[in-house]
mmCIF file of C-alpha atoms in Angstrom:
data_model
loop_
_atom_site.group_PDB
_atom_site.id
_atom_site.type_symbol
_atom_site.label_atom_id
_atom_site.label_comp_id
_atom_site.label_asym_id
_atom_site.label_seq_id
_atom_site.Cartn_x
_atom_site.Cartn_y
_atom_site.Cartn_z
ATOM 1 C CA UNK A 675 0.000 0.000 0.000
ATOM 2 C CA UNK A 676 2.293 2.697 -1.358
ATOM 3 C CA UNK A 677 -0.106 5.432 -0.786
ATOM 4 C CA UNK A 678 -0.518 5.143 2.346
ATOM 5 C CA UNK A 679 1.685 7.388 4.812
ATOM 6 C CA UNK A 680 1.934 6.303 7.907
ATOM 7 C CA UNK A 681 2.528 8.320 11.480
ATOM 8 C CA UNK A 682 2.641 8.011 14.827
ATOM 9 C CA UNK A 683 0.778 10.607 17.001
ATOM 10 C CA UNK A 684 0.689 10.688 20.754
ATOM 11 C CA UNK A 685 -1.890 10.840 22.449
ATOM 12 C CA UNK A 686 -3.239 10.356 26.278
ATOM 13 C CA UNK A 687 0.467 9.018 26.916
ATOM 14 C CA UNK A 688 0.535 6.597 23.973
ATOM 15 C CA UNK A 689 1.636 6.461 20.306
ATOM 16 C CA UNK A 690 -1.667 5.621 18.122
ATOM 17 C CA UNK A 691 -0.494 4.619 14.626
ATOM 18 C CA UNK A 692 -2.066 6.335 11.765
ATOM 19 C CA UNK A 693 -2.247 5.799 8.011
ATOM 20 C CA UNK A 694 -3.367 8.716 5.758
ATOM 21 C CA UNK A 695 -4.114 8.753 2.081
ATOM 22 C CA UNK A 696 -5.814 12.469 0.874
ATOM 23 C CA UNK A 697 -5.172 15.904 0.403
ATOM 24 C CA UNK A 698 -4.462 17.578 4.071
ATOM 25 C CA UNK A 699 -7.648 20.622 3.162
ATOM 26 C CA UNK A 700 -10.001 17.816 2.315
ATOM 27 C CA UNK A 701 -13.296 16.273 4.455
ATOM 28 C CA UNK A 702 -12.296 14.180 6.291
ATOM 29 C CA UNK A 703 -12.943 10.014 6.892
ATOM 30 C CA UNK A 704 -11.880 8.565 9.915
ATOM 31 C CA UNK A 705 -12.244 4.585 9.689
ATOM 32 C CA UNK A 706 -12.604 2.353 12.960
ATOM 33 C CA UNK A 707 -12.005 -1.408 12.673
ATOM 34 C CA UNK A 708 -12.896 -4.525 14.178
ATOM 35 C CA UNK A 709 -11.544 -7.047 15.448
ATOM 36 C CA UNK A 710 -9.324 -9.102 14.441
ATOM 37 C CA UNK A 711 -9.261 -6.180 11.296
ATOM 38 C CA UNK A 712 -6.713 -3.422 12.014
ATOM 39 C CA UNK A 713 -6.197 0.022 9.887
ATOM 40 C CA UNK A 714 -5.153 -2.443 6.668
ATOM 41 C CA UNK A 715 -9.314 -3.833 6.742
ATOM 42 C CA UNK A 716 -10.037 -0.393 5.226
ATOM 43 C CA UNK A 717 -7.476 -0.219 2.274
ATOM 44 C CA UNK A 718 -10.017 -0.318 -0.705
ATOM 45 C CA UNK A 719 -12.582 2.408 1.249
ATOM 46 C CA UNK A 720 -9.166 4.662 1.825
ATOM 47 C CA UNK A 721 -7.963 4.551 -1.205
ATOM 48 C CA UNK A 722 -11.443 5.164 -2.913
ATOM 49 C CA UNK A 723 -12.296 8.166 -0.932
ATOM 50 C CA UNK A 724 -9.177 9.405 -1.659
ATOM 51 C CA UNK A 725 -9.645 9.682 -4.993
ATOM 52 C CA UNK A 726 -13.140 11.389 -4.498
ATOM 53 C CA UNK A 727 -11.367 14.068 -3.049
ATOM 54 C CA UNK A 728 -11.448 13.351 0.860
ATOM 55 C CA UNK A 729 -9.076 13.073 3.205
ATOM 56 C CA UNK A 730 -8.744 9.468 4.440
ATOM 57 C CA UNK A 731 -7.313 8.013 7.913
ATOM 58 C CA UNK A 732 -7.165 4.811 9.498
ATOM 59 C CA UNK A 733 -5.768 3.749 13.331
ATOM 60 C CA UNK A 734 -5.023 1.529 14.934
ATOM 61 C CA UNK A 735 -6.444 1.740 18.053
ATOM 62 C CA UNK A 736 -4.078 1.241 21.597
ATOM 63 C CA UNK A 737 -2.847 -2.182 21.894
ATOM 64 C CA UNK A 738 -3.453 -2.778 18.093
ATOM 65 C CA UNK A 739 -1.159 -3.300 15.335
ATOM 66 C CA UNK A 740 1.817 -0.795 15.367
ATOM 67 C CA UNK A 741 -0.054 1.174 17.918
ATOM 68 C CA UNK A 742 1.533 1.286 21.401
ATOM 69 C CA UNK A 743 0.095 -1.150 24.488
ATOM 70 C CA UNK A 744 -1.610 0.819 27.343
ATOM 71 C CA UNK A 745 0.190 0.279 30.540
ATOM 72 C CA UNK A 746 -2.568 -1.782 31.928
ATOM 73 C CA UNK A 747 -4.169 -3.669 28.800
ATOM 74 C CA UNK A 748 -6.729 -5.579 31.473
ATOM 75 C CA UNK A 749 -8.490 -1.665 32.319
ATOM 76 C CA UNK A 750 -8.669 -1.209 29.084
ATOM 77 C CA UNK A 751 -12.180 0.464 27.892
ATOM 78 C CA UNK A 752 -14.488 1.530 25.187
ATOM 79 C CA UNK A 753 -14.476 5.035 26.683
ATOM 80 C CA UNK A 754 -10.360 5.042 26.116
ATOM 81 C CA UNK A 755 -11.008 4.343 22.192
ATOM 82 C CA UNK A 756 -13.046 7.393 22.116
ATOM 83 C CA UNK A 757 -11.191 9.918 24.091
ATOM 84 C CA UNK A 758 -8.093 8.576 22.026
ATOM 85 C CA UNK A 759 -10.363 9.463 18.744
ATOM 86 C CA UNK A 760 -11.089 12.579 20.532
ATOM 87 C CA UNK A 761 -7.633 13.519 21.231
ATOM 88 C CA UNK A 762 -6.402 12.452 17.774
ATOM 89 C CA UNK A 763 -8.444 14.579 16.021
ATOM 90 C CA UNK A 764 -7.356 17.537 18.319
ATOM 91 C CA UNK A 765 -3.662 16.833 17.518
ATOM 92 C CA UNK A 766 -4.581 16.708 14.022
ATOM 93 C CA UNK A 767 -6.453 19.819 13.925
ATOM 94 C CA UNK A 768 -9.794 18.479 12.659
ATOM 95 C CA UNK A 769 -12.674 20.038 13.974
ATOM 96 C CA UNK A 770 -15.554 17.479 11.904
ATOM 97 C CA UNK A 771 -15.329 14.182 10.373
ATOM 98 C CA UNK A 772 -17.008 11.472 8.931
ATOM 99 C CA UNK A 773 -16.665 8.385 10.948
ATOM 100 C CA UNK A 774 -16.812 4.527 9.479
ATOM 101 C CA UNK A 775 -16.994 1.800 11.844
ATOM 102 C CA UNK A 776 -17.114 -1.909 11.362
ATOM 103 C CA UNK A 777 -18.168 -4.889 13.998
ATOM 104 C CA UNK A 778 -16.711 -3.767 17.718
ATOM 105 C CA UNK A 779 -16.085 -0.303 16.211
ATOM 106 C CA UNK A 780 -19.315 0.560 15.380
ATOM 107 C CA UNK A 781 -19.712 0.074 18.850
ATOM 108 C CA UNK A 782 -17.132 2.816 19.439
ATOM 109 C CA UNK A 783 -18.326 5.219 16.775
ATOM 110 C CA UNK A 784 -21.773 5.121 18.436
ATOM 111 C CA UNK A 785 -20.255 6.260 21.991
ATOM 112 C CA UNK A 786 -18.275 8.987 20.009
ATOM 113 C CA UNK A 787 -21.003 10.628 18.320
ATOM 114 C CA UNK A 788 -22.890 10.369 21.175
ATOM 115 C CA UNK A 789 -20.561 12.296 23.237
ATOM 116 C CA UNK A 790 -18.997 14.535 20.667
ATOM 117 C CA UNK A 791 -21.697 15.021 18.026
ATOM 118 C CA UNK A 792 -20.878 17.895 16.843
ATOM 119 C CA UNK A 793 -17.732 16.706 15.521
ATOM 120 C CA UNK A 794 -19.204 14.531 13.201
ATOM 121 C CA UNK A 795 -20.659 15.506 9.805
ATOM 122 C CA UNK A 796 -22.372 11.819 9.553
ATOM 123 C CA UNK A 797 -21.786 8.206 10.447
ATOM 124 C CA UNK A 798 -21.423 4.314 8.330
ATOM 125 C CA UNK A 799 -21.837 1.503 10.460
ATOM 126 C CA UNK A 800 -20.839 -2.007 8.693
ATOM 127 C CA UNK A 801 -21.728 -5.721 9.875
ATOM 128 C CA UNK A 802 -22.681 -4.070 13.374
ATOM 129 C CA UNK A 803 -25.528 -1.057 13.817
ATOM 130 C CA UNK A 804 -25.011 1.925 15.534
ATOM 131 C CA UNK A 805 -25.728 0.386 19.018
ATOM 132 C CA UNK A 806 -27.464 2.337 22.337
ATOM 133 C CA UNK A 807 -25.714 3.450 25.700
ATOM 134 C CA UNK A 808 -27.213 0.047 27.297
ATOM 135 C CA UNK A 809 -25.890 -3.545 27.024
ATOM 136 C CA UNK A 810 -27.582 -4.332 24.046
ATOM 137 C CA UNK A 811 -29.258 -8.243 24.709
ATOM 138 C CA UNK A 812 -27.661 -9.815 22.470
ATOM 139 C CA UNK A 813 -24.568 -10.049 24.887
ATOM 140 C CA UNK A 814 -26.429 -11.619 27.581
ATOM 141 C CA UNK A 815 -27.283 -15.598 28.424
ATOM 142 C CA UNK A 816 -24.855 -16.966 25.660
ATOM 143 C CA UNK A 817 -24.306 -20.130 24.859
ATOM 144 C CA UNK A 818 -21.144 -22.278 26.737
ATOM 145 C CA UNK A 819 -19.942 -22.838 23.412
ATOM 146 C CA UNK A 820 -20.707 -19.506 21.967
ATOM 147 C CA UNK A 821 -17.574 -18.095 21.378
ATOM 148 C CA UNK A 822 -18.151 -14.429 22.930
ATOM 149 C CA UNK A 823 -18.743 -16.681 25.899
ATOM 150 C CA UNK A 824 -15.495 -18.693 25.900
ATOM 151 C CA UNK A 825 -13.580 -15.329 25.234
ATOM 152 C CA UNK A 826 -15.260 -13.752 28.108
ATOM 153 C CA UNK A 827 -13.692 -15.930 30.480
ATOM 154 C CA UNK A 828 -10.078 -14.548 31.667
ATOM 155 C CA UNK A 829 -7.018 -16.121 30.316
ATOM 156 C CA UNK A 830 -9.528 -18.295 28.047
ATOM 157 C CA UNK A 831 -8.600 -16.764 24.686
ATOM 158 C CA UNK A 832 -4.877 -16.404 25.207
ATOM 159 C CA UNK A 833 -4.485 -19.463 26.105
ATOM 160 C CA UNK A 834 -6.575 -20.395 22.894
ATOM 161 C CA UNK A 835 -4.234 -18.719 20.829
ATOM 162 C CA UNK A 836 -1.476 -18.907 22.152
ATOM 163 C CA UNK A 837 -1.343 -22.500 20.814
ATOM 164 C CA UNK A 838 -0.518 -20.930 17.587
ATOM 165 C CA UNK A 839 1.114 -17.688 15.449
ATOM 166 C CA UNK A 840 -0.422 -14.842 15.313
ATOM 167 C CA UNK A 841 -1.367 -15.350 11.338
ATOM 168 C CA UNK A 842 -2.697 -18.693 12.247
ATOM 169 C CA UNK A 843 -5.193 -17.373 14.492
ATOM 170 C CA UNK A 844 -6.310 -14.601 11.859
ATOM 171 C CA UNK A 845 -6.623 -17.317 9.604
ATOM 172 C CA UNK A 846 -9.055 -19.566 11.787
ATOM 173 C CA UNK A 847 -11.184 -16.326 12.649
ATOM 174 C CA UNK A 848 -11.178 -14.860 9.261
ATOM 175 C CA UNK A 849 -12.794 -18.421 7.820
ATOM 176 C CA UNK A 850 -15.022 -18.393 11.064
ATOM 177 C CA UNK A 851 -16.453 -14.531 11.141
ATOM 178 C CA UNK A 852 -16.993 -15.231 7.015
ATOM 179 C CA UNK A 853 -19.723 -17.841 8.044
ATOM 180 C CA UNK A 854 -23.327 -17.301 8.379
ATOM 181 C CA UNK A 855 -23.323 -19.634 11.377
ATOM 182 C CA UNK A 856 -22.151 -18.213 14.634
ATOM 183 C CA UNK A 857 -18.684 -19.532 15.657
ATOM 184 C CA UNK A 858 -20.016 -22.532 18.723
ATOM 185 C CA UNK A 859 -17.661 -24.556 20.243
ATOM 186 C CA UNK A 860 -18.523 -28.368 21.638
ATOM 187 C CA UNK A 861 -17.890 -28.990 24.851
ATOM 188 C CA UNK A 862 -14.109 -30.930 24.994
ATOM 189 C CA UNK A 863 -13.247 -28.041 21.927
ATOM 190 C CA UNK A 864 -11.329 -24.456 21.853
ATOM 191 C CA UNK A 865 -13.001 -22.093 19.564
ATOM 192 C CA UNK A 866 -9.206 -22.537 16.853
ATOM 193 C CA UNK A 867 -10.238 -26.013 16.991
ATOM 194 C CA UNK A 868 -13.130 -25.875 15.041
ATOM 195 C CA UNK A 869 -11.176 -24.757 12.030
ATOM 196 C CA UNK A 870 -9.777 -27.721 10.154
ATOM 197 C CA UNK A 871 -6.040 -26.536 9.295
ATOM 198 C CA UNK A 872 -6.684 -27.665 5.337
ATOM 199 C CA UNK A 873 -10.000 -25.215 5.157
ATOM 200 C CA UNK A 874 -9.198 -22.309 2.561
ATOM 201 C CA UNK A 875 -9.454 -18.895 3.047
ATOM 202 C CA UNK A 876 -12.509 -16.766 1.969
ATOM 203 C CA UNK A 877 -11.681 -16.185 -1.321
ATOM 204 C CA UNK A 878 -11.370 -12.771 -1.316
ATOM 205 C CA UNK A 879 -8.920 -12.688 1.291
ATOM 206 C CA UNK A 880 -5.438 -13.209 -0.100
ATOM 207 C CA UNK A 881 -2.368 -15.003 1.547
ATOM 208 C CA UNK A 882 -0.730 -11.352 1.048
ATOM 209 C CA UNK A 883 -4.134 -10.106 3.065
ATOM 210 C CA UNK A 884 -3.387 -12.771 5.996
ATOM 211 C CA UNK A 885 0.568 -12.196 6.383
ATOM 212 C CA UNK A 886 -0.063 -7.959 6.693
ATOM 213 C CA UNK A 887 -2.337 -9.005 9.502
ATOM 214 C CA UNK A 888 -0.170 -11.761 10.790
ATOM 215 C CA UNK A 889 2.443 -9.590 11.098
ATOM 216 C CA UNK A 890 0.231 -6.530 12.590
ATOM 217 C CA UNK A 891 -0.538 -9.232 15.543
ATOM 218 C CA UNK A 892 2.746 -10.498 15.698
ATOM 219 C CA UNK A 893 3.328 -7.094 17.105
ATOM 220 C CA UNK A 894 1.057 -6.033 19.163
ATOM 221 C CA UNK A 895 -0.361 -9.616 20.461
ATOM 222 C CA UNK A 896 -4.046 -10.262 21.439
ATOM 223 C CA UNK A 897 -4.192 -8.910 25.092
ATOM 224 C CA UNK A 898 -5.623 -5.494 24.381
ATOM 225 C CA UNK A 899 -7.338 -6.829 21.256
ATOM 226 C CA UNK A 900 -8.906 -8.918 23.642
ATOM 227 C CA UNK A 901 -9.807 -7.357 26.392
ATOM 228 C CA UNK A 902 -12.080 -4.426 24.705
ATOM 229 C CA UNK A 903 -14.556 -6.222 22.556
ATOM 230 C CA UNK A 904 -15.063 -9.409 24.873
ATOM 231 C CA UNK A 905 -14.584 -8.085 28.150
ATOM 232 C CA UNK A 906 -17.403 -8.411 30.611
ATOM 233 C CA UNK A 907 -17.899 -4.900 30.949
ATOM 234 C CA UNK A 908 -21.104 -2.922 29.157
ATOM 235 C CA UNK A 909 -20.635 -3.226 25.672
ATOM 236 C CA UNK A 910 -20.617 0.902 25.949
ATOM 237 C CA UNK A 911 -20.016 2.560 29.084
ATOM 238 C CA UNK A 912 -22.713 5.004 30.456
ATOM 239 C CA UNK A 913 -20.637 7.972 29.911
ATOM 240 C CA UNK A 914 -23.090 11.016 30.661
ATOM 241 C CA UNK A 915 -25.092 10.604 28.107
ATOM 242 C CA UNK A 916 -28.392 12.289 28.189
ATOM 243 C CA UNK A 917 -29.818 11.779 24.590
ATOM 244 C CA UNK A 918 -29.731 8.375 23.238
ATOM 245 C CA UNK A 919 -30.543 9.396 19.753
ATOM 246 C CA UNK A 920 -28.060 10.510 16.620
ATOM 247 C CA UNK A 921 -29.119 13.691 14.830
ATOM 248 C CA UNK A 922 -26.583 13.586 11.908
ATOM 249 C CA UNK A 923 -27.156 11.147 8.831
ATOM 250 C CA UNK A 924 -26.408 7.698 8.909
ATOM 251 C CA UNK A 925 -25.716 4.445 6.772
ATOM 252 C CA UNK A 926 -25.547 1.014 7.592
ATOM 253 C CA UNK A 927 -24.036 -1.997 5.281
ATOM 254 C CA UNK A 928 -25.228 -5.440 6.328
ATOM 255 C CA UNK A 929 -24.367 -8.793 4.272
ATOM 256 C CA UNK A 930 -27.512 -10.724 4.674
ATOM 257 C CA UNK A 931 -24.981 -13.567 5.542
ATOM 258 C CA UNK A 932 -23.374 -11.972 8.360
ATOM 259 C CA UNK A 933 -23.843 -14.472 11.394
ATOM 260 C CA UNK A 934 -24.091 -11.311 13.842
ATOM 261 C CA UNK A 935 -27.568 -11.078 12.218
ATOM 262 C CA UNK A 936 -28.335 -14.142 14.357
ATOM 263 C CA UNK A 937 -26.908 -12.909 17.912
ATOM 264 C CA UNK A 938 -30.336 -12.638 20.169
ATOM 265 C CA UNK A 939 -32.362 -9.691 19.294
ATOM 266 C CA UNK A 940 -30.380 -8.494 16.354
ATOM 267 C CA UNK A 941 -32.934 -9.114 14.085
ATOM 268 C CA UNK A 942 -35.685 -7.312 16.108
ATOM 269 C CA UNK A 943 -33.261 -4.798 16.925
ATOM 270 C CA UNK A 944 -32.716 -3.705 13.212
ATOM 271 C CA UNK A 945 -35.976 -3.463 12.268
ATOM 272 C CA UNK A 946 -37.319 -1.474 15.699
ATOM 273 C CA UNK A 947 -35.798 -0.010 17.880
ATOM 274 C CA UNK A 948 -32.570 1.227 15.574
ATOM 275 C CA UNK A 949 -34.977 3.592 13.699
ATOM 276 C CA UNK A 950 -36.571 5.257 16.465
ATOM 277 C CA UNK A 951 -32.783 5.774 17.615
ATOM 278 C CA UNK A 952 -31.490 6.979 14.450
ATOM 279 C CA UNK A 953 -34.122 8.800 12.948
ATOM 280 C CA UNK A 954 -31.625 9.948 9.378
ATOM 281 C CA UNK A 955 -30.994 6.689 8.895
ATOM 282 C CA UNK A 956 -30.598 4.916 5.708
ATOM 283 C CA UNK A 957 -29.818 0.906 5.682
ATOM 284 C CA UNK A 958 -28.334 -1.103 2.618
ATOM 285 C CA UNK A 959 -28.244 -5.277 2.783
ATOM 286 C CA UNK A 960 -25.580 -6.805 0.487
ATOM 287 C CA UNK A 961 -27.303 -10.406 -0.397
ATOM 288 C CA UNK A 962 -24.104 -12.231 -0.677
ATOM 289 C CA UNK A 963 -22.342 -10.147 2.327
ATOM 290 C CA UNK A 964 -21.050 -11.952 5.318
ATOM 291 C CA UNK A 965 -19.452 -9.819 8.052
ATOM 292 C CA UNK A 966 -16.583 -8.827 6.691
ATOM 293 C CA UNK A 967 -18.289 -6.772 3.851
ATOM 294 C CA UNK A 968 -15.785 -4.305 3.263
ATOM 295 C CA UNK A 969 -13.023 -6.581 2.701
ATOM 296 C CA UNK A 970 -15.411 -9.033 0.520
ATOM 297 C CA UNK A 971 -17.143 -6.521 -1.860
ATOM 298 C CA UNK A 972 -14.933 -3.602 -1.951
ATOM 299 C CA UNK A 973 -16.643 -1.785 -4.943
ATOM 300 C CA UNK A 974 -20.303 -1.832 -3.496
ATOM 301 C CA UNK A 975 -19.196 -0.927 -0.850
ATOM 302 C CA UNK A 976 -17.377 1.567 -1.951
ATOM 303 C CA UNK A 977 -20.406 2.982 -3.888
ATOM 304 C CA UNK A 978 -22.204 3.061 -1.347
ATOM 305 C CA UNK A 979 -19.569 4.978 1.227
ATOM 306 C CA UNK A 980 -18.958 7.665 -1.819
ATOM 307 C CA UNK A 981 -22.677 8.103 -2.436
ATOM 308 C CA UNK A 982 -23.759 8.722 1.292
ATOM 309 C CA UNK A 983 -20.199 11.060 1.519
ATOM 310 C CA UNK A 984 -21.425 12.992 -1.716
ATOM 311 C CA UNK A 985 -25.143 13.984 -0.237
ATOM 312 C CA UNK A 986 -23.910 14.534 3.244
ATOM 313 C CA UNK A 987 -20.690 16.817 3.084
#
């Protein structure tokens, strides 16, 4: 990714890792990934709106990828992602953005714009919805075997993964997360064993795909990766927040093959209560999509991302 330049800015005592593609006076498009994604999920998005004439960037948030490890990776929070967005955009002299989230940083992106709204010009959500201050239901009475509830437990995912390398366990939850069954473990299993070591890769996920991300994790490990999405905290932290609601236009891109679609409630979710909550709210489903839509059909989705940017800036 040639294109790309890459920085480190610090920010609330740690060095968040950047990569920028755009012209410095353009809108700006800040992109929040998922997990296991990392700034590199977004390269087709970045480099499109880049060429429409915005001004692209992509973190990695603490404890990710080239991005430094907070002190205490175990206190880590929701509410750090955001004031490190905050404070990033601060040192960068933005005063509005865009923001694109996918999966746990949707999640993030929906805390941020309800704290800081009016930094943000309008908001894409991918594979996950904008979600509400409370702990949506979905998260609660899992499964044994569901694997949010086997990485819940302490030490249980580590020690999961730390069976293998780092691009080995991308692999097995790359082929997992591109299912439209949700990843359930048997009782004598790990969730890496349910991955057969001959299974291929999606395929639009490339060996060079997997070894940028191998390599990403190789560095920063899974400890802080961990310990923010699947934590056993509130999926978002009551954080003062006294309207519930979004007031600036929105987008969200589900594949109709996502498994998240079949977490408790989702379904209801999407079709009730998300509307009430985000009244400028307009909602594409990708047929073939599976979570990872972004990566899997770059150009819809990148028609889609330039057509909301064009009526909204």
């Amino acid at each position: 990714m040639e294109e790309m330049e890459h920085k480190y800015i610090e920010v609330n005592g740690l060095k968040l890792h950047i990569a920028e593609i755009g012209s410095g006076n353009s809108p700006v498009v800040v992109f929040l990934h998922g997990f296991p994604e990392i700034w590199y999920s977004w390269r087709y998005q970045m480099i499109a709106v880049s060429k429409a004439g915005y001004r692209a960037i992509a973190l990695d948030f603490r404890g990710y990828g080239l991005s430094g490890q907070p002190p205490q990776p175990e206190k880590t929070t929701f509410l750090d992602l955001v004031n490190d967005i905050l404070a990033l955009l601060d040192a960068l002299n933005i005063s509005k953005v865009f923001l694109i989230g996918k999966d746990f940083g949707s999640a993030i992106l929906s805390l941020f714009v309800l704290l800081h709204g009016e930094r943000v010009s309008g908001i894409i959500t991918m594979g996950v919805p904008f979600l509400p201050p409370q702990a949506p239901k979905y998260t609660e009475k899992l499964p044994e075997g569901f694997y949010i509830s086997r990485w819940r437990e302490p030490g249980r995912a580590e020690a999961d993964f730390g069976r293998l390398d780092a691009k080995t366990v991308v692999r097995n939850i790359y082929i997992l997360f591109s299912r439209s069954e949700i990843p359930i473990a048997n009782e004598n299993q790990e969730i890496m064993d349910i991955v057969q070591p001959s299974t291929p890769l999606p395929p639009w996920f490339t060996e060079e795909d997997l070894s940028a991300y191998g390599a990403l994790y190789e560095n920063s490990g899974f400890k802080t990766a961990m310990q923010v999405p699947y934590s056993n905290r509130s999926l978002l932290e009551q954080a003062n927040i006294t309207d519930p609601r979004v007031h600036v236009p929105a987008l969200f891109i589900a594949g109709e093959k996502d498994y998240f679609l079949k977490f408790p409630g989702v379904e209801d979710y999407i079709s009730g209560g998300l509307k009430s909550l985000v009244p400028n709210l307009q909602m594409v489903n990708l047929p073939e999509g599976t979570h990872f839509v972004q990566e899997q059909l770059p150009d819809e989705v990148n028609r889609l991302v330039l057509d909301f940017l064009a009526r909204n800036s």
